[in-house]
Amino acid sequence: MIIDTDIHPVPVHEQVAEYLAEPWRSRYLRGDRGAGHPNYFNPNGVMRGDALTEDGRRIERAPDTMARYFLDEYAIDYAIMNPAEAMEHCVSPDAHYSAAALSAVNEHFVQDWLPADPRYLASITIAFSNIELAVKEIHRLGEHPRVVQVLMASGSPFPLGHSYFHPIYAAAADHDLPVAIHPGLEGVGIAGSGGTAGMVANYLEWHTLLATSYMTQLVSLVVEGVFELFPSLRFVLVEGGVAWLPALMWRLDKNWKALRSTTPWLTRKPSEIIQEHIRLTTQPIEEPEDKRHFHQTLEMFAAERMLMFSSDYPHWDGDTPDFAMRQLAPELREAVMYRNALDVFNLEARANGS
């Protein structure tokens, strides 16, 4: 069995517009992507150049081609759709337009993709500018049996442990949905810089430093007590890397021992909280020249519970299932390729209708 926790279908504007009322519909059709438009340039683009059908159509733009050329090709049983190409609305300051646009994107995938193939699973993508509208969207779709997570940008106006975001976590917990964050908007719109020292110069710097954004968000979530307030909540760090986690846990545990009086709500080691509530996806998996170093890294945290396969298809740096599986020790393969995702997204219960 294979469960892919991160694929990127691209919403077709004309189809999304069918779920928008005026005046938002006309703006969307004219290509208005809001004030959260990405501003770091990749000279090669972010999509694989070979993700094409025989007649030259982009594979990721239709459910039938994505199923035939990717899901079938790699025998994928479930794939969670994360519409990264629409996530600029997550960090737009234009609150009402961005909420309407993302609601229409969500509806497009629920109405036009989920019925096309039972292997597709959907996300509720939300914007940060108006938390009430974000919560309303979670409640609108939260009970759909094939909607499996709330999706947010990893770039945010302030760290995600802040109480501003707590209504999102409460709504997600109400529907037993994990919350996932995905990169791509650091330093854009209302989001803070991906580099903690400030704005970086180019895409190479920005892409390399995405892990620092995830470190910031993880420490904030744990230290500000999100998982004490919402003890059933799971948080998925999508596409943020893996190798940085052990060192961060060591440092956080050490500092907590000396400074626990500043956070009296934390009654156990931060590393214990992280390994209970946090999950990571494999792509972009680290690839040291000596594979022993990678295996040693996975032994430094509970990878057998925390790590889930993701392809990132069809992005340029994605990993196919066969490639990812070869990187893993045999005893980790089943857990990473499907068992952990079955648990986090409650897929067995969803399949049984319970």
mmCIF file of C-alpha atoms in Angstrom:
data_model
loop_
_atom_site.group_PDB
_atom_site.id
_atom_site.type_symbol
_atom_site.label_atom_id
_atom_site.label_comp_id
_atom_site.label_asym_id
_atom_site.label_seq_id
_atom_site.Cartn_x
_atom_site.Cartn_y
_atom_site.Cartn_z
ATOM 1 C CA MET A 1 0.000 0.000 0.000
ATOM 2 C CA ILE A 2 1.139 3.582 -0.734
ATOM 3 C CA ILE A 3 -0.380 6.789 0.634
ATOM 4 C CA ASP A 4 0.991 10.005 -0.847
ATOM 5 C CA THR A 5 0.488 12.902 1.559
ATOM 6 C CA ASP A 6 1.362 15.712 -0.868
ATOM 7 C CA ILE A 7 0.372 15.969 -4.521
ATOM 8 C CA HIS A 8 -0.239 19.224 -6.353
ATOM 9 C CA PRO A 9 -3.145 19.363 -8.761
ATOM 10 C CA VAL A 10 -3.465 22.803 -10.321
ATOM 11 C CA PRO A 11 -6.948 24.349 -10.243
ATOM 12 C CA VAL A 12 -8.277 25.464 -13.629
ATOM 13 C CA HIS A 13 -9.442 29.071 -13.252
ATOM 14 C CA GLU A 14 -12.525 28.677 -15.422
ATOM 15 C CA GLN A 15 -13.692 25.720 -13.346
ATOM 16 C CA VAL A 16 -12.968 27.404 -10.014
ATOM 17 C CA ALA A 17 -14.848 30.518 -11.154
ATOM 18 C CA GLU A 18 -18.052 28.477 -11.394
ATOM 19 C CA TYR A 19 -18.056 28.396 -7.587
ATOM 20 C CA LEU A 20 -17.546 32.148 -7.153
ATOM 21 C CA ALA A 21 -20.197 34.853 -6.978
ATOM 22 C CA GLU A 22 -19.665 38.386 -8.264
ATOM 23 C CA PRO A 23 -17.717 40.548 -7.842
ATOM 24 C CA TRP A 24 -15.119 37.895 -6.995
ATOM 25 C CA ARG A 25 -15.828 35.792 -10.086
ATOM 26 C CA SER A 26 -14.788 38.463 -12.590
ATOM 27 C CA ARG A 27 -11.657 39.291 -10.614
ATOM 28 C CA TYR A 28 -10.658 35.642 -10.506
ATOM 29 C CA LEU A 29 -11.213 35.139 -14.232
ATOM 30 C CA ARG A 30 -9.036 38.178 -14.988
ATOM 31 C CA GLY A 31 -6.182 36.456 -13.164
ATOM 32 C CA ASP A 32 -6.264 38.449 -9.916
ATOM 33 C CA ARG A 33 -4.253 36.298 -7.516
ATOM 34 C CA GLY A 34 -4.417 38.823 -4.707
ATOM 35 C CA ALA A 35 -1.603 40.541 -2.870
ATOM 36 C CA GLY A 36 -0.028 37.250 -1.865
ATOM 37 C CA HIS A 37 1.538 36.558 -5.252
ATOM 38 C CA PRO A 38 4.882 34.715 -4.888
ATOM 39 C CA ASN A 39 7.858 36.972 -5.475
ATOM 40 C CA TYR A 40 10.920 34.687 -5.648
ATOM 41 C CA PHE A 41 11.786 33.629 -9.188
ATOM 42 C CA ASN A 42 12.861 30.110 -10.103
ATOM 43 C CA PRO A 43 14.374 30.266 -13.620
ATOM 44 C CA ASN A 44 13.293 26.678 -14.266
ATOM 45 C CA GLY A 45 9.770 27.015 -12.897
ATOM 46 C CA VAL A 46 8.458 24.826 -10.095
ATOM 47 C CA MET A 47 6.833 22.097 -12.211
ATOM 48 C CA ARG A 48 8.513 19.151 -13.891
ATOM 49 C CA GLY A 49 8.879 19.800 -17.597
ATOM 50 C CA ASP A 50 8.079 16.185 -18.441
ATOM 51 C CA ALA A 51 4.724 16.056 -16.612
ATOM 52 C CA LEU A 52 2.885 16.011 -19.932
ATOM 53 C CA THR A 53 0.518 13.691 -21.735
ATOM 54 C CA GLU A 54 1.396 12.404 -25.199
ATOM 55 C CA ASP A 55 -0.528 15.291 -26.749
ATOM 56 C CA GLY A 56 1.216 17.917 -24.609
ATOM 57 C CA ARG A 57 -1.355 18.550 -21.865
ATOM 58 C CA ARG A 58 -0.210 19.221 -18.303
ATOM 59 C CA ILE A 59 -0.888 16.120 -16.199
ATOM 60 C CA GLU A 60 -1.711 18.003 -12.995
ATOM 61 C CA ARG A 61 -4.577 20.027 -14.472
ATOM 62 C CA ALA A 62 -7.185 17.264 -14.716
ATOM 63 C CA PRO A 63 -8.165 14.379 -12.432
ATOM 64 C CA ASP A 64 -8.151 11.760 -15.182
ATOM 65 C CA THR A 65 -4.619 12.536 -16.356
ATOM 66 C CA MET A 66 -3.233 12.775 -12.811
ATOM 67 C CA ALA A 67 -4.785 9.391 -12.050
ATOM 68 C CA ARG A 68 -3.558 7.723 -15.226
ATOM 69 C CA TYR A 69 -0.032 9.110 -15.409
ATOM 70 C CA PHE A 70 0.804 9.261 -11.705
ATOM 71 C CA LEU A 71 -1.498 7.295 -9.393
ATOM 72 C CA ASP A 72 -1.717 4.318 -11.747
ATOM 73 C CA GLU A 73 1.948 4.489 -12.716
ATOM 74 C CA TYR A 74 3.117 4.139 -9.105
ATOM 75 C CA ALA A 75 0.217 2.088 -7.682
ATOM 76 C CA ILE A 76 -0.766 4.810 -5.215
ATOM 77 C CA ASP A 77 -3.779 3.913 -3.085
ATOM 78 C CA TYR A 78 -4.560 7.388 -1.704
ATOM 79 C CA ALA A 79 -3.234 10.844 -2.537
ATOM 80 C CA ILE A 80 -3.876 14.019 -0.551
ATOM 81 C CA MET A 81 -4.363 17.045 -2.778
ATOM 82 C CA ASN A 82 -2.612 20.232 -1.658
ATOM 83 C CA PRO A 83 -3.376 23.032 -4.148
ATOM 84 C CA ALA A 84 -0.082 24.880 -3.733
ATOM 85 C CA GLU A 85 -0.685 26.962 -6.859
ATOM 86 C CA ALA A 86 -3.679 28.577 -5.115
ATOM 87 C CA MET A 87 -2.022 29.164 -1.755
ATOM 88 C CA GLU A 88 -0.969 32.737 -2.500
ATOM 89 C CA HIS A 89 -4.459 33.585 -1.223
ATOM 90 C CA CYS A 90 -3.483 32.180 2.195
ATOM 91 C CA VAL A 91 -1.303 35.213 2.910
ATOM 92 C CA SER A 92 -3.156 37.917 1.006
ATOM 93 C CA PRO A 93 -4.240 40.927 3.084
ATOM 94 C CA ASP A 94 -7.413 41.128 0.947
ATOM 95 C CA ALA A 95 -9.406 39.082 3.442
ATOM 96 C CA HIS A 96 -12.798 38.697 1.765
ATOM 97 C CA TYR A 97 -11.514 38.029 -1.741
ATOM 98 C CA SER A 98 -8.880 35.557 -0.566
ATOM 99 C CA ALA A 99 -11.399 33.667 1.586
ATOM 100 C CA ALA A 100 -13.869 33.507 -1.305
ATOM 101 C CA ALA A 101 -11.202 32.367 -3.771
ATOM 102 C CA LEU A 102 -9.947 29.589 -1.499
ATOM 103 C CA SER A 103 -13.479 28.454 -0.705
ATOM 104 C CA ALA A 104 -14.091 28.142 -4.447
ATOM 105 C CA VAL A 105 -10.832 26.224 -4.905
ATOM 106 C CA ASN A 106 -11.858 23.870 -2.111
ATOM 107 C CA GLU A 107 -15.262 23.355 -3.690
ATOM 108 C CA HIS A 108 -13.681 22.724 -7.093
ATOM 109 C CA PHE A 109 -11.640 19.845 -5.715
ATOM 110 C CA VAL A 110 -14.569 18.433 -3.741
ATOM 111 C CA GLN A 111 -16.980 18.618 -6.682
ATOM 112 C CA ASP A 112 -14.713 18.040 -9.694
ATOM 113 C CA TRP A 113 -11.841 15.874 -8.421
ATOM 114 C CA LEU A 114 -13.131 13.671 -5.606
ATOM 115 C CA PRO A 115 -15.915 12.069 -7.700
ATOM 116 C CA ALA A 116 -13.439 11.358 -10.518
ATOM 117 C CA ASP A 117 -11.370 8.813 -8.569
ATOM 118 C CA PRO A 118 -11.777 7.285 -5.081
ATOM 119 C CA ARG A 119 -8.040 7.609 -4.436
ATOM 120 C CA TYR A 120 -8.145 11.400 -4.193
ATOM 121 C CA LEU A 121 -8.429 13.033 -0.760
ATOM 122 C CA ALA A 122 -8.948 16.773 -0.285
ATOM 123 C CA SER A 123 -7.720 19.553 1.999
ATOM 124 C CA ILE A 124 -9.512 22.609 3.380
ATOM 125 C CA THR A 125 -7.173 25.421 2.361
ATOM 126 C CA ILE A 126 -7.700 28.574 4.417
ATOM 127 C CA ALA A 127 -6.489 32.179 4.503
ATOM 128 C CA PHE A 128 -4.996 33.989 7.504
ATOM 129 C CA SER A 129 -6.441 37.496 7.070
ATOM 130 C CA ASN A 130 -9.860 36.752 8.584
ATOM 131 C CA ILE A 131 -9.920 33.941 11.129
ATOM 132 C CA GLU A 132 -13.725 33.929 11.368
ATOM 133 C CA LEU A 133 -13.997 33.179 7.650
ATOM 134 C CA ALA A 134 -11.323 30.491 7.946
ATOM 135 C CA VAL A 135 -13.224 28.807 10.770
ATOM 136 C CA LYS A 136 -16.465 29.034 8.790
ATOM 137 C CA GLU A 137 -14.795 27.221 5.886
ATOM 138 C CA ILE A 138 -13.514 24.464 8.173
ATOM 139 C CA HIS A 139 -17.011 23.901 9.522
ATOM 140 C CA ARG A 140 -18.469 23.975 5.999
ATOM 141 C CA LEU A 141 -16.363 21.051 4.773
ATOM 142 C CA GLY A 142 -15.115 19.444 7.963
ATOM 143 C CA GLU A 143 -17.530 16.501 7.946
ATOM 144 C CA HIS A 144 -16.972 15.507 4.315
ATOM 145 C CA PRO A 145 -15.694 11.903 4.460
ATOM 146 C CA ARG A 146 -12.883 12.523 1.963
ATOM 147 C CA VAL A 147 -11.716 15.882 3.284
ATOM 148 C CA VAL A 148 -8.864 14.882 5.568
ATOM 149 C CA GLN A 149 -6.970 17.976 6.757
ATOM 150 C CA VAL A 150 -6.891 21.737 7.168
ATOM 151 C CA LEU A 151 -4.124 23.274 5.030
ATOM 152 C CA MET A 152 -2.307 26.536 5.771
ATOM 153 C CA ALA A 153 0.804 28.309 4.544
ATOM 154 C CA SER A 154 3.979 27.852 6.581
ATOM 155 C CA GLY A 155 4.638 31.556 6.109
ATOM 156 C CA SER A 156 2.395 33.496 8.498
ATOM 157 C CA PRO A 157 1.992 37.021 9.904
ATOM 158 C CA PHE A 158 3.370 35.796 13.237
ATOM 159 C CA PRO A 159 4.294 32.358 14.590
ATOM 160 C CA LEU A 160 1.504 29.804 14.600
ATOM 161 C CA GLY A 161 1.460 29.246 18.358
ATOM 162 C CA HIS A 162 -0.098 32.708 18.803
ATOM 163 C CA SER A 163 -3.630 32.790 20.204
ATOM 164 C CA TYR A 164 -4.811 34.508 16.997
ATOM 165 C CA PHE A 165 -4.744 31.086 15.327
ATOM 166 C CA HIS A 166 -6.381 29.122 18.146
ATOM 167 C CA PRO A 167 -9.912 29.254 16.661
ATOM 168 C CA ILE A 168 -8.539 27.407 13.614
ATOM 169 C CA TYR A 169 -7.155 24.660 15.814
ATOM 170 C CA ALA A 170 -10.389 24.439 17.791
ATOM 171 C CA ALA A 171 -12.397 24.036 14.583
ATOM 172 C CA ALA A 172 -10.002 21.415 13.230
ATOM 173 C CA ALA A 173 -10.163 19.493 16.503
ATOM 174 C CA ASP A 174 -13.972 19.646 16.438
ATOM 175 C CA HIS A 175 -13.877 17.692 13.169
ATOM 176 C CA ASP A 176 -10.948 15.454 14.163
ATOM 177 C CA LEU A 177 -8.848 16.913 11.345
ATOM 178 C CA PRO A 178 -5.076 17.389 11.462
ATOM 179 C CA VAL A 179 -3.677 20.770 10.483
ATOM 180 C CA ALA A 180 -0.968 20.832 7.806
ATOM 181 C CA ILE A 181 1.381 23.595 6.719
ATOM 182 C CA HIS A 182 3.002 23.842 3.296
ATOM 183 C CA PRO A 183 5.835 26.150 2.148
ATOM 184 C CA GLY A 184 5.857 28.629 -0.679
ATOM 185 C CA LEU A 185 4.716 31.935 0.771
ATOM 186 C CA GLU A 186 7.482 32.947 3.178
ATOM 187 C CA GLY A 187 8.176 36.655 2.740
ATOM 188 C CA VAL A 188 5.026 37.180 0.666
ATOM 189 C CA GLY A 189 1.896 39.207 1.430
ATOM 190 C CA ILE A 190 1.280 39.289 5.178
ATOM 191 C CA ALA A 191 3.712 36.413 5.837
ATOM 192 C CA GLY A 192 7.014 36.877 7.571
ATOM 193 C CA SER A 193 10.351 36.189 5.924
ATOM 194 C CA GLY A 194 11.514 32.623 5.476
ATOM 195 C CA GLY A 195 14.934 33.605 6.799
ATOM 196 C CA THR A 196 14.970 34.630 10.437
ATOM 197 C CA ALA A 197 17.590 37.315 9.730
ATOM 198 C CA GLY A 198 15.310 39.045 7.213
ATOM 199 C CA MET A 199 14.446 38.933 3.527
ATOM 200 C CA VAL A 200 16.827 36.842 1.443
ATOM 201 C CA ALA A 201 18.020 37.735 -2.040
ATOM 202 C CA ASN A 202 16.958 34.936 -4.368
ATOM 203 C CA TYR A 203 15.164 31.622 -4.820
ATOM 204 C CA LEU A 204 18.248 29.551 -3.968
ATOM 205 C CA GLU A 205 18.541 31.194 -0.557
ATOM 206 C CA TRP A 206 14.788 31.126 0.032
ATOM 207 C CA HIS A 207 14.362 27.452 -0.898
ATOM 208 C CA THR A 208 17.377 26.387 1.166
ATOM 209 C CA LEU A 209 16.128 28.220 4.248
ATOM 210 C CA LEU A 210 12.542 26.944 4.252
ATOM 211 C CA ALA A 211 13.437 24.649 7.135
ATOM 212 C CA THR A 212 14.038 27.697 9.351
ATOM 213 C CA SER A 213 10.407 28.690 8.910
ATOM 214 C CA TYR A 214 9.328 25.231 10.041
ATOM 215 C CA MET A 215 11.630 25.406 13.059
ATOM 216 C CA THR A 216 10.055 28.692 14.090
ATOM 217 C CA GLN A 217 6.523 27.380 13.699
ATOM 218 C CA LEU A 218 7.224 24.144 15.552
ATOM 219 C CA VAL A 219 8.863 25.831 18.536
ATOM 220 C CA SER A 220 6.021 28.351 18.708
ATOM 221 C CA LEU A 221 3.313 25.675 18.614
ATOM 222 C CA VAL A 222 4.944 23.682 21.393
ATOM 223 C CA VAL A 223 6.162 26.463 23.679
ATOM 224 C CA GLU A 224 2.967 28.525 23.478
ATOM 225 C CA GLY A 225 0.967 25.504 24.581
ATOM 226 C CA VAL A 226 -1.160 24.726 21.538
ATOM 227 C CA PHE A 227 -1.101 20.999 22.227
ATOM 228 C CA GLU A 228 -1.957 21.523 25.888
ATOM 229 C CA LEU A 229 -5.050 23.449 24.793
ATOM 230 C CA PHE A 230 -5.937 21.014 21.995
ATOM 231 C CA PRO A 231 -4.680 17.620 23.175
ATOM 232 C CA SER A 232 -6.157 15.673 20.244
ATOM 233 C CA LEU A 233 -4.629 17.914 17.558
ATOM 234 C CA ARG A 234 -2.076 16.540 15.094
ATOM 235 C CA PHE A 235 0.099 18.898 13.052
ATOM 236 C CA VAL A 236 1.673 17.871 9.736
ATOM 237 C CA LEU A 237 4.818 19.623 8.487
ATOM 238 C CA VAL A 238 4.631 19.147 4.725
ATOM 239 C CA GLU A 239 7.715 19.615 2.564
ATOM 240 C CA GLY A 240 9.884 21.082 5.299
ATOM 241 C CA GLY A 241 12.661 18.514 5.478
ATOM 242 C CA VAL A 242 13.537 16.096 8.267
ATOM 243 C CA ALA A 243 17.197 16.211 9.336
ATOM 244 C CA TRP A 244 16.882 19.403 11.385
ATOM 245 C CA LEU A 245 14.372 17.918 13.836
ATOM 246 C CA PRO A 246 16.620 15.964 16.269
ATOM 247 C CA ALA A 247 18.936 18.896 16.988
ATOM 248 C CA LEU A 248 15.972 21.210 17.493
ATOM 249 C CA MET A 249 14.385 18.803 19.994
ATOM 250 C CA TRP A 250 17.649 18.470 21.932
ATOM 251 C CA ARG A 251 18.079 22.239 22.164
ATOM 252 C CA LEU A 252 14.446 22.820 23.095
ATOM 253 C CA ASP A 253 14.516 20.178 25.837
ATOM 254 C CA LYS A 254 17.731 21.601 27.289
ATOM 255 C CA ASN A 255 16.419 25.165 27.351
ATOM 256 C CA TRP A 256 13.045 24.114 28.761
ATOM 257 C CA LYS A 257 14.733 22.485 31.749
ATOM 258 C CA ALA A 258 16.366 25.782 32.656
ATOM 259 C CA LEU A 259 13.512 28.094 31.649
ATOM 260 C CA ARG A 260 10.376 26.114 32.437
ATOM 261 C CA SER A 261 9.196 28.834 34.828
ATOM 262 C CA THR A 262 8.472 30.989 31.764
ATOM 263 C CA THR A 263 6.048 28.382 30.399
ATOM 264 C CA PRO A 264 4.307 26.812 33.407
ATOM 265 C CA TRP A 265 1.742 25.151 31.132
ATOM 266 C CA LEU A 266 4.435 22.825 29.762
ATOM 267 C CA THR A 267 4.631 19.947 32.228
ATOM 268 C CA ARG A 268 6.637 17.510 30.111
ATOM 269 C CA LYS A 269 9.621 17.655 27.793
ATOM 270 C CA PRO A 270 8.992 19.444 24.479
ATOM 271 C CA SER A 271 10.419 16.463 22.590
ATOM 272 C CA GLU A 272 7.671 14.261 24.047
ATOM 273 C CA ILE A 273 5.015 16.707 22.865
ATOM 274 C CA ILE A 274 6.590 16.895 19.408
ATOM 275 C CA GLN A 275 6.770 13.147 18.957
ATOM 276 C CA GLU A 276 3.133 12.776 20.001
ATOM 277 C CA HIS A 277 1.572 15.582 17.967
ATOM 278 C CA ILE A 278 3.872 16.376 15.031
ATOM 279 C CA ARG A 279 4.159 14.468 11.765
ATOM 280 C CA LEU A 280 6.534 15.160 8.866
ATOM 281 C CA THR A 281 6.495 14.254 5.191
ATOM 282 C CA THR A 282 9.471 12.769 3.408
ATOM 283 C CA GLN A 283 9.926 15.142 0.492
ATOM 284 C CA PRO A 284 12.369 16.917 0.225
ATOM 285 C CA ILE A 285 14.208 14.053 1.842
ATOM 286 C CA GLU A 286 17.838 14.685 2.753
ATOM 287 C CA GLU A 287 20.342 12.763 0.629
ATOM 288 C CA PRO A 288 23.817 12.657 2.223
ATOM 289 C CA GLU A 289 26.547 10.952 0.240
ATOM 290 C CA ASP A 290 26.924 8.399 3.012
ATOM 291 C CA LYS A 291 23.476 6.834 3.469
ATOM 292 C CA ARG A 292 24.412 5.712 6.961
ATOM 293 C CA HIS A 293 24.167 9.331 8.060
ATOM 294 C CA PHE A 294 20.571 9.525 6.849
ATOM 295 C CA HIS A 295 19.597 6.307 8.620
ATOM 296 C CA GLN A 296 21.262 7.566 11.804
ATOM 297 C CA THR A 297 19.221 10.766 11.590
ATOM 298 C CA LEU A 298 15.969 8.806 11.428
ATOM 299 C CA GLU A 299 17.048 6.858 14.510
ATOM 300 C CA MET A 300 17.322 10.119 16.469
ATOM 301 C CA PHE A 301 13.548 10.690 16.558
ATOM 302 C CA ALA A 302 10.440 8.526 16.334
ATOM 303 C CA ALA A 303 10.465 8.251 12.545
ATOM 304 C CA GLU A 304 8.530 5.002 12.790
ATOM 305 C CA ARG A 305 5.562 7.076 14.053
ATOM 306 C CA MET A 306 6.229 10.563 12.722
ATOM 307 C CA LEU A 307 7.336 10.228 9.095
ATOM 308 C CA MET A 308 4.942 9.899 6.128
ATOM 309 C CA PHE A 309 5.651 9.480 2.430
ATOM 310 C CA SER A 310 5.076 12.412 0.087
ATOM 311 C CA SER A 311 5.973 12.743 -3.576
ATOM 312 C CA ASP A 312 5.396 16.486 -4.089
ATOM 313 C CA TYR A 313 4.344 15.553 -7.639
ATOM 314 C CA PRO A 314 4.717 17.259 -10.090
ATOM 315 C CA HIS A 315 7.134 19.743 -8.541
ATOM 316 C CA TRP A 316 10.687 19.814 -9.857
ATOM 317 C CA ASP A 317 12.291 18.352 -6.732
ATOM 318 C CA GLY A 318 9.710 15.623 -6.090
ATOM 319 C CA ASP A 319 10.394 12.004 -5.124
ATOM 320 C CA THR A 320 8.610 9.017 -6.635
ATOM 321 C CA PRO A 321 7.504 6.225 -4.260
ATOM 322 C CA ASP A 322 10.146 3.789 -5.478
ATOM 323 C CA PHE A 323 12.905 6.358 -4.921
ATOM 324 C CA ALA A 324 11.682 7.243 -1.431
ATOM 325 C CA MET A 325 11.314 3.607 -0.427
ATOM 326 C CA ARG A 326 14.906 2.845 -1.405
ATOM 327 C CA GLN A 327 16.141 5.505 1.014
ATOM 328 C CA LEU A 328 14.406 3.900 3.990
ATOM 329 C CA ALA A 329 15.558 1.062 6.201
ATOM 330 C CA PRO A 330 13.371 -2.015 5.579
ATOM 331 C CA GLU A 331 11.822 -1.858 9.045
ATOM 332 C CA LEU A 332 10.549 1.688 8.363
ATOM 333 C CA ARG A 333 9.052 1.200 4.922
ATOM 334 C CA GLU A 334 5.536 0.093 5.788
ATOM 335 C CA ALA A 335 5.155 2.729 8.512
ATOM 336 C CA VAL A 336 6.372 5.564 6.304
ATOM 337 C CA MET A 337 4.716 4.506 3.063
ATOM 338 C CA TYR A 338 1.224 4.054 4.527
ATOM 339 C CA ARG A 339 0.703 3.062 8.166
ATOM 340 C CA ASN A 340 1.397 6.453 9.716
ATOM 341 C CA ALA A 341 -0.886 8.194 7.230
ATOM 342 C CA LEU A 342 -3.667 5.677 7.872
ATOM 343 C CA ASP A 343 -3.500 6.681 11.524
ATOM 344 C CA VAL A 344 -3.061 10.456 11.186
ATOM 345 C CA PHE A 345 -5.842 10.886 8.633
ATOM 346 C CA ASN A 346 -8.094 8.220 10.165
ATOM 347 C CA LEU A 347 -8.459 6.598 6.757
ATOM 348 C CA GLU A 348 -9.593 3.165 7.861
ATOM 349 C CA ALA A 349 -12.503 4.635 9.812
ATOM 350 C CA ARG A 350 -13.366 6.939 6.902
ATOM 351 C CA ALA A 351 -13.381 3.999 4.499
ATOM 352 C CA ASN A 352 -15.767 2.169 6.836
ATOM 353 C CA GLY A 353 -18.015 5.206 7.150
ATOM 354 C CA SER A 354 -17.482 5.593 10.885
#
